[in-house]
PDB file of C-alpha atoms and ligand atoms in Angstrom:
ATOM      1  CA  UNK A   1     -22.366   4.540 120.080  1.00 70.00           C
ATOM      2  CA  UNK A   2     -22.152   1.892 117.385  1.00 93.00           C
ATOM      3  CA  UNK A   3     -23.521  -1.519 118.253  1.00 98.00           C
ATOM      4  CA  UNK A   4     -21.751  -4.783 117.685  1.00 98.00           C
ATOM      5  CA  UNK A   5     -24.002  -7.027 115.615  1.00 98.00           C
ATOM      6  CA  UNK A   6     -23.743 -10.641 114.502  1.00 98.00           C
ATOM      7  CA  UNK A   7     -23.903 -11.666 110.839  1.00 98.00           C
ATOM      8  CA  UNK A   8     -23.228 -15.226 109.675  1.00 98.00           C
ATOM      9  CA  UNK A   9     -20.558 -16.157 112.185  1.00 97.00           C
ATOM     10  CA  UNK A  10     -18.938 -12.748 112.591  1.00 98.00           C
ATOM     11  CA  UNK A  11     -19.274 -10.012 115.207  1.00 98.00           C
ATOM     12  CA  UNK A  12     -18.782  -6.593 113.661  1.00 97.00           C
ATOM     13  CA  UNK A  13     -19.707  -2.911 114.005  1.00 98.00           C
ATOM     14  CA  UNK A  14     -23.254  -2.234 112.725  1.00 98.00           C
ATOM     15  CA  UNK A  15     -21.916   0.068 109.981  1.00 97.00           C
ATOM     16  CA  UNK A  16     -19.971  -2.834 108.502  1.00 97.00           C
ATOM     17  CA  UNK A  17     -22.738  -5.441 108.745  1.00 97.00           C
ATOM     18  CA  UNK A  18     -23.994  -6.367 105.274  1.00 97.00           C
ATOM     19  CA  UNK A  19     -26.432  -8.811 103.686  1.00 97.00           C
ATOM     20  CA  UNK A  20     -26.665  -9.578  99.948  1.00 98.00           C
ATOM     21  CA  UNK A  21     -29.263  -7.801  97.758  1.00 98.00           C
ATOM     22  CA  UNK A  22     -30.269 -11.337  96.670  1.00 98.00           C
ATOM     23  CA  UNK A  23     -31.103 -12.373 100.219  1.00 98.00           C
ATOM     24  CA  UNK A  24     -34.532 -14.028 100.221  1.00 98.00           C
ATOM     25  CA  UNK A  25     -35.450 -12.221 103.409  1.00 98.00           C
ATOM     26  CA  UNK A  26     -35.092  -8.954 101.497  1.00 98.00           C
ATOM     27  CA  UNK A  27     -36.705 -10.116  98.222  1.00 98.00           C
ATOM     28  CA  UNK A  28     -39.450 -12.502  99.448  1.00 98.00           C
ATOM     29  CA  UNK A  29     -39.824 -11.945 103.224  1.00 98.00           C
ATOM     30  CA  UNK A  30     -38.604 -15.557 103.280  1.00 98.00           C
ATOM     31  CA  UNK A  31     -37.383 -15.650 106.834  1.00 98.00           C
ATOM     32  CA  UNK A  32     -38.326 -16.044 110.470  1.00 98.00           C
ATOM     33  CA  UNK A  33     -37.423 -14.086 113.566  1.00 98.00           C
ATOM     34  CA  UNK A  34     -37.491 -13.989 117.354  1.00 98.00           C
ATOM     35  CA  UNK A  35     -37.343 -11.190 119.887  1.00 98.00           C
ATOM     36  CA  UNK A  36     -35.969 -12.132 123.295  1.00 98.00           C
ATOM     37  CA  UNK A  37     -36.025  -9.638 126.136  1.00 98.00           C
ATOM     38  CA  UNK A  38     -33.098  -8.907 128.417  1.00 98.00           C
ATOM     39  CA  UNK A  39     -33.388  -7.845 132.054  1.00 98.00           C
ATOM     40  CA  UNK A  40     -30.379  -7.297 134.328  1.00 97.00           C
ATOM     41  CA  UNK A  41     -28.191  -8.464 131.419  1.00 98.00           C
ATOM     42  CA  UNK A  42     -29.954 -11.866 131.352  1.00 98.00           C
ATOM     43  CA  UNK A  43     -32.225 -13.528 128.812  1.00 98.00           C
ATOM     44  CA  UNK A  44     -35.927 -13.983 129.518  1.00 98.00           C
ATOM     45  CA  UNK A  45     -37.351 -17.346 128.411  1.00 97.00           C
ATOM     46  CA  UNK A  46     -34.542 -18.092 125.939  1.00 98.00           C
ATOM     47  CA  UNK A  47     -35.542 -21.751 125.640  1.00 98.00           C
ATOM     48  CA  UNK A  48     -39.149 -20.879 124.775  1.00 98.00           C
ATOM     49  CA  UNK A  49     -37.966 -18.585 121.984  1.00 98.00           C
ATOM     50  CA  UNK A  50     -35.445 -21.158 120.723  1.00 98.00           C
ATOM     51  CA  UNK A  51     -38.154 -23.820 120.632  1.00 98.00           C
ATOM     52  CA  UNK A  52     -40.576 -21.609 118.710  1.00 98.00           C
ATOM     53  CA  UNK A  53     -37.774 -20.636 116.318  1.00 98.00           C
ATOM     54  CA  UNK A  54     -37.150 -24.299 115.521  1.00 98.00           C
ATOM     55  CA  UNK A  55     -40.853 -24.825 114.959  1.00 98.00           C
ATOM     56  CA  UNK A  56     -41.089 -21.791 112.619  1.00 98.00           C
ATOM     57  CA  UNK A  57     -38.061 -23.028 110.666  1.00 98.00           C
ATOM     58  CA  UNK A  58     -39.482 -26.552 110.456  1.00 98.00           C
ATOM     59  CA  UNK A  59     -42.864 -25.334 109.165  1.00 98.00           C
ATOM     60  CA  UNK A  60     -41.056 -23.534 106.317  1.00 98.00           C
ATOM     61  CA  UNK A  61     -38.606 -26.348 105.531  1.00 97.00           C
ATOM     62  CA  UNK A  62     -35.639 -24.314 106.747  1.00 97.00           C
ATOM     63  CA  UNK A  63     -32.831 -25.230 109.107  1.00 94.00           C
ATOM     64  CA  UNK A  64     -30.799 -23.205 111.544  1.00 96.00           C
ATOM     65  CA  UNK A  65     -27.152 -22.698 110.585  1.00 96.00           C
ATOM     66  CA  UNK A  66     -26.189 -23.047 114.269  1.00 97.00           C
ATOM     67  CA  UNK A  67     -27.315 -25.244 117.175  1.00 97.00           C
ATOM     68  CA  UNK A  68     -29.563 -23.818 119.890  1.00 96.00           C
ATOM     69  CA  UNK A  69     -26.608 -23.971 122.329  1.00 97.00           C
ATOM     70  CA  UNK A  70     -24.539 -21.905 119.905  1.00 98.00           C
ATOM     71  CA  UNK A  71     -27.460 -19.513 119.562  1.00 98.00           C
ATOM     72  CA  UNK A  72     -27.520 -19.058 123.335  1.00 98.00           C
ATOM     73  CA  UNK A  73     -23.786 -18.283 123.274  1.00 98.00           C
ATOM     74  CA  UNK A  74     -24.316 -15.697 120.513  1.00 98.00           C
ATOM     75  CA  UNK A  75     -27.121 -14.018 122.505  1.00 98.00           C
ATOM     76  CA  UNK A  76     -24.892 -13.865 125.580  1.00 98.00           C
ATOM     77  CA  UNK A  77     -21.898 -12.631 123.621  1.00 98.00           C
ATOM     78  CA  UNK A  78     -23.990  -9.788 122.155  1.00 98.00           C
ATOM     79  CA  UNK A  79     -25.263  -8.835 125.615  1.00 98.00           C
ATOM     80  CA  UNK A  80     -21.668  -8.675 126.846  1.00 98.00           C
ATOM     81  CA  UNK A  81     -20.182  -6.892 123.839  1.00 98.00           C
ATOM     82  CA  UNK A  82     -22.942  -4.261 123.876  1.00 98.00           C
ATOM     83  CA  UNK A  83     -23.090  -3.997 127.658  1.00 98.00           C
ATOM     84  CA  UNK A  84     -26.861  -4.542 127.427  1.00 98.00           C
ATOM     85  CA  UNK A  85     -28.635  -4.448 130.728  1.00 98.00           C
ATOM     86  CA  UNK A  86     -32.269  -3.960 129.618  1.00 98.00           C
ATOM     87  CA  UNK A  87     -33.789  -4.333 126.160  1.00 98.00           C
ATOM     88  CA  UNK A  88     -34.180  -6.934 123.456  1.00 98.00           C
ATOM     89  CA  UNK A  89     -32.200  -9.176 121.154  1.00 98.00           C
ATOM     90  CA  UNK A  90     -33.564  -9.453 117.623  1.00 98.00           C
ATOM     91  CA  UNK A  91     -32.742 -12.600 115.677  1.00 98.00           C
ATOM     92  CA  UNK A  92     -33.523 -13.334 112.032  1.00 98.00           C
ATOM     93  CA  UNK A  93     -32.877 -16.389 109.884  1.00 98.00           C
ATOM     94  CA  UNK A  94     -33.630 -16.240 106.167  1.00 98.00           C
ATOM     95  CA  UNK A  95     -33.412 -18.851 103.423  1.00 98.00           C
ATOM     96  CA  UNK A  96     -30.160 -17.233 102.369  1.00 98.00           C
ATOM     97  CA  UNK A  97     -28.897 -15.455  99.287  1.00 98.00           C
ATOM     98  CA  UNK A  98     -28.807 -17.493  96.080  1.00 98.00           C
ATOM     99  CA  UNK A  99     -27.056 -16.133  92.966  1.00 96.00           C
ATOM    100  CA  UNK A 100     -30.217 -14.569  91.529  1.00 97.00           C
ATOM    101  CA  UNK A 101     -33.877 -13.761  92.258  1.00 98.00           C
ATOM    102  CA  UNK A 102     -35.956 -16.913  91.845  1.00 98.00           C
ATOM    103  CA  UNK A 103     -39.330 -17.871  93.378  1.00 98.00           C
ATOM    104  CA  UNK A 104     -38.152 -21.481  93.647  1.00 98.00           C
ATOM    105  CA  UNK A 105     -36.334 -22.217  96.898  1.00 98.00           C
ATOM    106  CA  UNK A 106     -32.549 -22.509  96.501  1.00 97.00           C
ATOM    107  CA  UNK A 107     -30.766 -25.835  97.009  1.00 95.00           C
ATOM    108  CA  UNK A 108     -28.604 -26.927  99.939  1.00 91.00           C
ATOM    109  CA  UNK A 109     -25.563 -25.057  98.590  1.00 95.00           C
ATOM    110  CA  UNK A 110     -27.239 -21.779  99.682  1.00 97.00           C
ATOM    111  CA  UNK A 111     -26.677 -21.410 103.436  1.00 97.00           C
ATOM    112  CA  UNK A 112     -29.260 -19.579 105.557  1.00 98.00           C
ATOM    113  CA  UNK A 113     -28.511 -16.020 106.648  1.00 98.00           C
ATOM    114  CA  UNK A 114     -28.339 -15.477 110.409  1.00 98.00           C
ATOM    115  CA  UNK A 115     -28.423 -11.954 111.839  1.00 98.00           C
ATOM    116  CA  UNK A 116     -28.732 -10.837 115.472  1.00 98.00           C
ATOM    117  CA  UNK A 117     -28.595  -7.392 117.035  1.00 98.00           C
ATOM    118  CA  UNK A 118     -29.362  -5.789 120.372  1.00 98.00           C
ATOM    119  CA  UNK A 119     -31.887  -3.027 121.116  1.00 98.00           C
ATOM    120  CA  UNK A 120     -31.406  -1.133 124.374  1.00 97.00           C
ATOM    121  CA  UNK A 121     -34.796  -0.127 125.815  1.00 96.00           C
ATOM    122  CA  UNK A 122     -36.375   0.462 129.210  1.00 95.00           C
ATOM    123  CA  UNK A 123     -38.896  -2.365 129.510  1.00 96.00           C
ATOM    124  CA  UNK A 124     -39.858  -2.186 133.164  1.00 95.00           C
ATOM    125  CA  UNK A 125     -40.510   1.538 133.439  1.00 93.00           C
ATOM    126  CA  UNK A 126     -42.347   2.906 130.433  1.00 89.00           C
ATOM    127  CA  UNK A 127     -45.251   5.322 129.953  1.00 92.00           C
ATOM    128  CA  UNK A 128     -47.280   2.463 128.405  1.00 94.00           C
ATOM    129  CA  UNK A 129     -46.769   0.278 131.465  1.00 92.00           C
ATOM    130  CA  UNK A 130     -47.786   3.091 133.770  1.00 93.00           C
ATOM    131  CA  UNK A 131     -50.774   4.520 131.907  1.00 97.00           C
ATOM    132  CA  UNK A 132     -51.839   1.627 129.710  1.00 98.00           C
ATOM    133  CA  UNK A 133     -52.412   1.837 125.969  1.00 98.00           C
ATOM    134  CA  UNK A 134     -55.368   2.536 123.705  1.00 98.00           C
ATOM    135  CA  UNK A 135     -56.181   0.302 120.741  1.00 98.00           C
ATOM    136  CA  UNK A 136     -58.366   0.499 117.669  1.00 98.00           C
ATOM    137  CA  UNK A 137     -59.826  -2.507 115.857  1.00 98.00           C
ATOM    138  CA  UNK A 138     -58.855  -3.260 112.258  1.00 98.00           C
ATOM    139  CA  UNK A 139     -59.536  -6.127 109.844  1.00 98.00           C
ATOM    140  CA  UNK A 140     -57.035  -8.954 110.058  1.00 98.00           C
ATOM    141  CA  UNK A 141     -55.989  -9.445 106.436  1.00 98.00           C
ATOM    142  CA  UNK A 142     -52.757 -11.336 107.123  1.00 98.00           C
ATOM    143  CA  UNK A 143     -52.005 -14.749 105.617  1.00 98.00           C
ATOM    144  CA  UNK A 144     -53.336 -17.970 107.179  1.00 97.00           C
ATOM    145  CA  UNK A 145     -50.186 -19.137 109.012  1.00 98.00           C
ATOM    146  CA  UNK A 146     -49.815 -16.513 111.698  1.00 98.00           C
ATOM    147  CA  UNK A 147     -48.473 -19.201 114.033  1.00 98.00           C
ATOM    148  CA  UNK A 148     -45.191 -19.040 112.093  1.00 98.00           C
ATOM    149  CA  UNK A 149     -43.111 -16.052 113.165  1.00 98.00           C
ATOM    150  CA  UNK A 150     -42.187 -14.820 109.693  1.00 98.00           C
ATOM    151  CA  UNK A 151     -40.692 -11.439 108.841  1.00 98.00           C
ATOM    152  CA  UNK A 152     -43.768 -10.548 106.719  1.00 98.00           C
ATOM    153  CA  UNK A 153     -44.661  -7.610 108.948  1.00 98.00           C
ATOM    154  CA  UNK A 154     -46.025  -5.104 106.451  1.00 98.00           C
ATOM    155  CA  UNK A 155     -49.637  -5.377 107.596  1.00 98.00           C
ATOM    156  CA  UNK A 156     -48.831  -5.230 111.338  1.00 98.00           C
ATOM    157  CA  UNK A 157     -46.706  -2.202 110.507  1.00 98.00           C
ATOM    158  CA  UNK A 158     -49.632  -0.624 108.606  1.00 98.00           C
ATOM    159  CA  UNK A 159     -51.867  -1.450 111.571  1.00 98.00           C
ATOM    160  CA  UNK A 160     -49.596   0.524 113.898  1.00 98.00           C
ATOM    161  CA  UNK A 161     -49.768   3.444 111.443  1.00 98.00           C
ATOM    162  CA  UNK A 162     -53.600   3.243 111.293  1.00 98.00           C
ATOM    163  CA  UNK A 163     -53.604   3.351 115.098  1.00 98.00           C
ATOM    164  CA  UNK A 164     -51.266   6.323 115.125  1.00 98.00           C
ATOM    165  CA  UNK A 165     -53.413   8.203 112.617  1.00 98.00           C
ATOM    166  CA  UNK A 166     -56.476   7.505 114.804  1.00 98.00           C
ATOM    167  CA  UNK A 167     -54.648   8.874 117.864  1.00 98.00           C
ATOM    168  CA  UNK A 168     -54.320   5.413 119.439  1.00 98.00           C
ATOM    169  CA  UNK A 169     -51.295   3.363 120.467  1.00 98.00           C
ATOM    170  CA  UNK A 170     -51.916   0.051 118.740  1.00 98.00           C
ATOM    171  CA  UNK A 171     -54.459  -2.043 116.863  1.00 98.00           C
ATOM    172  CA  UNK A 172     -56.262  -5.309 117.600  1.00 98.00           C
ATOM    173  CA  UNK A 173     -57.025  -7.332 114.517  1.00 98.00           C
ATOM    174  CA  UNK A 174     -60.387  -8.930 113.874  1.00 98.00           C
ATOM    175  CA  UNK A 175     -61.088 -11.912 111.598  1.00 98.00           C
ATOM    176  CA  UNK A 176     -64.563 -13.371 111.043  1.00 97.00           C
ATOM    177  CA  UNK A 177     -65.930 -11.237 113.859  1.00 98.00           C
ATOM    178  CA  UNK A 178     -63.406 -12.283 116.505  1.00 98.00           C
ATOM    179  CA  UNK A 179     -60.246 -10.652 117.797  1.00 98.00           C
ATOM    180  CA  UNK A 180     -57.163 -12.577 116.712  1.00 98.00           C
ATOM    181  CA  UNK A 181     -54.334 -10.607 118.349  1.00 98.00           C
ATOM    182  CA  UNK A 182     -52.571  -7.254 118.496  1.00 98.00           C
ATOM    183  CA  UNK A 183     -50.221  -6.146 115.718  1.00 98.00           C
ATOM    184  CA  UNK A 184     -47.255  -7.426 117.737  1.00 98.00           C
ATOM    185  CA  UNK A 185     -48.777  -8.923 120.879  1.00 98.00           C
ATOM    186  CA  UNK A 186     -51.434 -11.314 122.162  1.00 98.00           C
ATOM    187  CA  UNK A 187     -54.785  -9.884 123.320  1.00 98.00           C
ATOM    188  CA  UNK A 188     -56.782 -10.533 126.518  1.00 98.00           C
ATOM    189  CA  UNK A 189     -59.907  -9.283 128.251  1.00 98.00           C
ATOM    190  CA  UNK A 190     -60.976  -9.657 131.873  1.00 98.00           C
ATOM    191  CA  UNK A 191     -64.621  -9.927 132.954  1.00 97.00           C
ATOM    192  CA  UNK A 192     -65.754 -10.644 136.513  1.00 96.00           C
ATOM    193  CA  UNK A 193     -62.202 -11.726 137.361  1.00 94.00           C
ATOM    194  CA  UNK A 194     -61.980 -14.235 134.495  1.00 97.00           C
ATOM    195  CA  UNK A 195     -59.187 -13.824 131.937  1.00 98.00           C
ATOM    196  CA  UNK A 196     -60.258 -14.559 128.351  1.00 98.00           C
ATOM    197  CA  UNK A 197     -57.801 -14.950 125.465  1.00 98.00           C
ATOM    198  CA  UNK A 198     -58.077 -16.567 122.070  1.00 98.00           C
ATOM    199  CA  UNK A 199     -57.184 -20.271 121.895  1.00 98.00           C
ATOM    200  CA  UNK A 200     -54.050 -21.327 119.989  1.00 98.00           C
ATOM    201  CA  UNK A 201     -54.298 -22.193 116.303  1.00 97.00           C
ATOM    202  CA  UNK A 202     -52.973 -21.010 112.949  1.00 98.00           C
ATOM    203  CA  UNK A 203     -54.745 -17.663 113.419  1.00 98.00           C
ATOM    204  CA  UNK A 204     -52.378 -16.259 116.050  1.00 98.00           C
ATOM    205  CA  UNK A 205     -48.751 -16.361 117.084  1.00 98.00           C
ATOM    206  CA  UNK A 206     -48.212 -18.702 120.018  1.00 98.00           C
ATOM    207  CA  UNK A 207     -46.725 -16.066 122.278  1.00 98.00           C
ATOM    208  CA  UNK A 208     -43.939 -17.128 124.607  1.00 98.00           C
ATOM    209  CA  UNK A 209     -45.066 -14.448 127.059  1.00 98.00           C
ATOM    210  CA  UNK A 210     -48.663 -15.710 126.666  1.00 98.00           C
ATOM    211  CA  UNK A 211     -47.643 -19.236 127.712  1.00 98.00           C
ATOM    212  CA  UNK A 212     -45.790 -17.922 130.774  1.00 98.00           C
ATOM    213  CA  UNK A 213     -48.544 -15.503 131.796  1.00 98.00           C
ATOM    214  CA  UNK A 214     -51.298 -18.151 131.530  1.00 98.00           C
ATOM    215  CA  UNK A 215     -49.204 -20.518 133.635  1.00 97.00           C
ATOM    216  CA  UNK A 216     -48.614 -17.846 136.292  1.00 96.00           C
ATOM    217  CA  UNK A 217     -52.309 -16.896 136.234  1.00 97.00           C
ATOM    218  CA  UNK A 218     -53.367 -20.501 136.876  1.00 96.00           C
ATOM    219  CA  UNK A 219     -50.787 -20.868 139.642  1.00 95.00           C
ATOM    220  CA  UNK A 220     -52.215 -17.716 141.242  1.00 94.00           C
ATOM    221  CA  UNK A 221     -55.711 -19.333 141.111  1.00 95.00           C
ATOM    222  CA  UNK A 222     -56.925 -16.879 138.494  1.00 96.00           C
ATOM    223  CA  UNK A 223     -59.560 -18.240 136.137  1.00 97.00           C
ATOM    224  CA  UNK A 224     -58.529 -18.439 132.473  1.00 98.00           C
ATOM    225  CA  UNK A 225     -60.719 -19.226 129.463  1.00 98.00           C
ATOM    226  CA  UNK A 226     -59.117 -19.770 126.035  1.00 98.00           C
ATOM    227  CA  UNK A 227     -61.756 -18.898 123.440  1.00 98.00           C
ATOM    228  CA  UNK A 228     -62.463 -16.276 120.789  1.00 98.00           C
ATOM    229  CA  UNK A 229     -64.041 -12.957 121.836  1.00 98.00           C
ATOM    230  CA  UNK A 230     -65.517 -10.079 119.855  1.00 98.00           C
ATOM    231  CA  UNK A 231     -64.618  -6.393 119.952  1.00 98.00           C
ATOM    232  CA  UNK A 232     -68.097  -5.694 121.391  1.00 98.00           C
ATOM    233  CA  UNK A 233     -67.411  -8.097 124.263  1.00 98.00           C
ATOM    234  CA  UNK A 234     -63.998  -6.490 124.758  1.00 98.00           C
ATOM    235  CA  UNK A 235     -65.509  -3.010 124.987  1.00 98.00           C
ATOM    236  CA  UNK A 236     -67.746  -4.238 127.804  1.00 97.00           C
ATOM    237  CA  UNK A 237     -64.927  -5.959 129.686  1.00 98.00           C
ATOM    238  CA  UNK A 238     -63.676  -4.760 133.062  1.00 98.00           C
ATOM    239  CA  UNK A 239     -60.087  -4.784 131.829  1.00 98.00           C
ATOM    240  CA  UNK A 240     -57.966  -5.719 128.854  1.00 98.00           C
ATOM    241  CA  UNK A 241     -54.260  -6.229 128.288  1.00 98.00           C
ATOM    242  CA  UNK A 242     -51.630  -7.404 125.834  1.00 98.00           C
ATOM    243  CA  UNK A 243     -48.532  -9.556 126.247  1.00 98.00           C
ATOM    244  CA  UNK A 244     -45.276  -9.781 124.303  1.00 98.00           C
ATOM    245  CA  UNK A 245     -41.553 -10.121 124.884  1.00 98.00           C
ATOM    246  CA  UNK A 246     -41.106  -6.368 124.562  1.00 96.00           C
ATOM    247  CA  UNK A 247     -44.141  -5.188 126.578  1.00 97.00           C
ATOM    248  CA  UNK A 248     -44.488  -8.073 129.100  1.00 98.00           C
ATOM    249  CA  UNK A 249     -48.052  -7.476 130.369  1.00 98.00           C
ATOM    250  CA  UNK A 250     -49.389  -4.042 129.386  1.00 98.00           C
ATOM    251  CA  UNK A 251     -52.896  -2.834 130.199  1.00 98.00           C
ATOM    252  CA  UNK A 252     -55.272  -1.722 127.440  1.00 98.00           C
ATOM    253  CA  UNK A 253     -57.383   1.129 128.790  1.00 98.00           C
ATOM    254  CA  UNK A 254     -59.481   2.021 125.718  1.00 98.00           C
ATOM    255  CA  UNK A 255     -60.795   0.133 122.689  1.00 98.00           C
ATOM    256  CA  UNK A 256     -62.103   2.094 119.682  1.00 98.00           C
ATOM    257  CA  UNK A 257     -62.437   5.154 121.924  1.00 97.00           C
ATOM    258  CA  UNK A 258     -64.411   3.316 124.641  1.00 98.00           C
ATOM    259  CA  UNK A 259     -62.720   3.483 128.050  1.00 98.00           C
ATOM    260  CA  UNK A 260     -62.502   0.307 130.100  1.00 97.00           C
ATOM    261  CA  UNK A 261     -63.204   0.564 133.828  1.00 91.00           C
ATOM    262  CA  UNK A 262     -61.917   3.900 135.078  1.00 94.00           C
ATOM    263  CA  UNK A 263     -59.537   4.253 132.133  1.00 95.00           C
ATOM    264  CA  UNK A 264     -56.428   3.246 134.072  1.00 97.00           C
ATOM    265  CA  UNK A 265     -54.604  -0.122 134.241  1.00 97.00           C
ATOM    266  CA  UNK A 266     -56.806  -2.589 136.107  1.00 96.00           C
ATOM    267  CA  UNK A 267     -55.844  -4.810 139.070  1.00 97.00           C
ATOM    268  CA  UNK A 268     -55.590  -8.084 137.111  1.00 97.00           C
ATOM    269  CA  UNK A 269     -53.253  -6.623 134.468  1.00 97.00           C
ATOM    270  CA  UNK A 270     -51.132  -4.901 137.110  1.00 97.00           C
ATOM    271  CA  UNK A 271     -50.883  -8.055 139.222  1.00 97.00           C
ATOM    272  CA  UNK A 272     -49.990 -10.259 136.250  1.00 97.00           C
ATOM    273  CA  UNK A 273     -47.329  -7.780 135.128  1.00 98.00           C
ATOM    274  CA  UNK A 274     -45.742  -7.834 138.577  1.00 97.00           C
ATOM    275  CA  UNK A 275     -45.872 -11.632 138.814  1.00 97.00           C
ATOM    276  CA  UNK A 276     -44.479 -12.031 135.295  1.00 97.00           C
ATOM    277  CA  UNK A 277     -41.573  -9.643 135.815  1.00 97.00           C
ATOM    278  CA  UNK A 278     -40.633 -11.114 139.186  1.00 97.00           C
ATOM    279  CA  UNK A 279     -40.788 -14.739 138.029  1.00 96.00           C
ATOM    280  CA  UNK A 280     -39.041 -14.044 134.705  1.00 96.00           C
ATOM    281  CA  UNK A 281     -36.224 -12.186 136.431  1.00 96.00           C
ATOM    282  CA  UNK A 282     -35.668 -15.137 138.740  1.00 96.00           C
ATOM    283  CA  UNK A 283     -35.637 -17.635 135.862  1.00 96.00           C
ATOM    284  CA  UNK A 284     -33.551 -15.494 133.480  1.00 97.00           C
ATOM    285  CA  UNK A 285     -30.328 -17.044 132.195  1.00 97.00           C
TER     286      UNK A 285
HETATM  287  N1  LIG B 301     -43.874  -9.642 118.574  1.00 73.53           N
HETATM  288  N2  LIG B 301     -48.464 -11.827 118.286  1.00 73.53           N
HETATM  289  C1  LIG B 301     -47.723 -11.213 117.351  1.00 73.53           C
HETATM  290  C2  LIG B 301     -48.346 -10.940 116.020  1.00 73.53           C
HETATM  291  C3  LIG B 301     -46.400 -10.822 117.632  1.00 73.53           C
HETATM  292  O1  LIG B 301     -45.669 -10.214 116.674  1.00 73.53           O
HETATM  293  C4  LIG B 301     -45.862 -11.072 118.919  1.00 73.53           C
HETATM  294  C5  LIG B 301     -44.456 -10.696 119.278  1.00 73.53           C
HETATM  295  C6  LIG B 301     -46.679 -11.710 119.867  1.00 73.53           C
HETATM  296  C7  LIG B 301     -46.189 -12.030 121.248  1.00 73.53           C
HETATM  297  O2  LIG B 301     -45.249 -13.086 121.239  1.00 73.53           O
HETATM  298  P1  LIG B 301     -44.126 -13.180 122.367  1.00 73.53           P
HETATM  299  O3  LIG B 301     -44.832 -13.179 123.677  1.00 73.53           O
HETATM  300  O4  LIG B 301     -43.475 -14.483 122.094  1.00 73.53           O
HETATM  301  O5  LIG B 301     -43.218 -11.984 122.199  1.00 73.53           O
HETATM  302  C8  LIG B 301     -47.969 -12.080 119.512  1.00 73.53           C
HETATM  303  C9  LIG B 301     -42.509  -9.271 118.799  1.00 73.53           C
HETATM  304  C10 LIG B 301     -42.249  -8.813 120.190  1.00 73.53           C
HETATM  305  C11 LIG B 301     -42.095  -8.252 117.735  1.00 73.53           C
HETATM  306  O6  LIG B 301     -42.486  -8.449 116.598  1.00 73.53           O
HETATM  307  O7  LIG B 301     -41.361  -7.301 118.040  1.00 73.53           O
END
């Protein structure tokens, strides 16, 4: 069935949704995005995503064409119109479509482009959640501002393909000897009960799920250390996992072909997933 999508103030069938060939998102990857998950027809951590969106826009000198309250209404309207119970809402804002291709940013007479659409997907019950995923390590050759959630996703996309070709599910990226993050998630290891994940900085995306999971972990008296770790250290860990809006907390059971623990999701990852889902469901709006 055709989805109803949102483009620049209008709700319309996906077949009729159009963006200009001069759109800077299309020509220059000049845009930012957010992915917000939906459970029971409600939004998980909307305010966290809205806040990060504003930060991404600010870092690139862009502005949102709508207020964050209006954005919440649009998310809710799309959930209703598409009868979405479980899945994600994808949002993208680009620097708009000037009259021609030009490296120089357009002036204020070019409004930003705002697009949102829904993706129905089972997030709670998935083979990855049940069995865990395997990852390979690859060089992190992305640009230096990975804290901005831009739509420049070619390398993460290539990383997923490298993983697929190697018979794995995903890739962890490594810069200067240390793991930065997964292609579309934040990366963690667990050793002797302690959770280790890279500290925030320009090198990684400041995951909204990461912030929630670290808060829940501390509240549950779990020890957390925010510091860089190597792939060698990760291979010797008791457990590993990733977090993102679309995977919540998902165990990593093998790294570069080396099994962790008994090769099944470990107790810390399983517990954090349960806590995260329960708490997020309660707080969903
Ligand atoms: N990706 N790191 C990267 C590189 C990401 O692309 C993502 C999210 C995360 C996790 O952020 P959050 O917890 O806020 O979802 C970390 C989204 C889900 C995507 O591109 O589909």
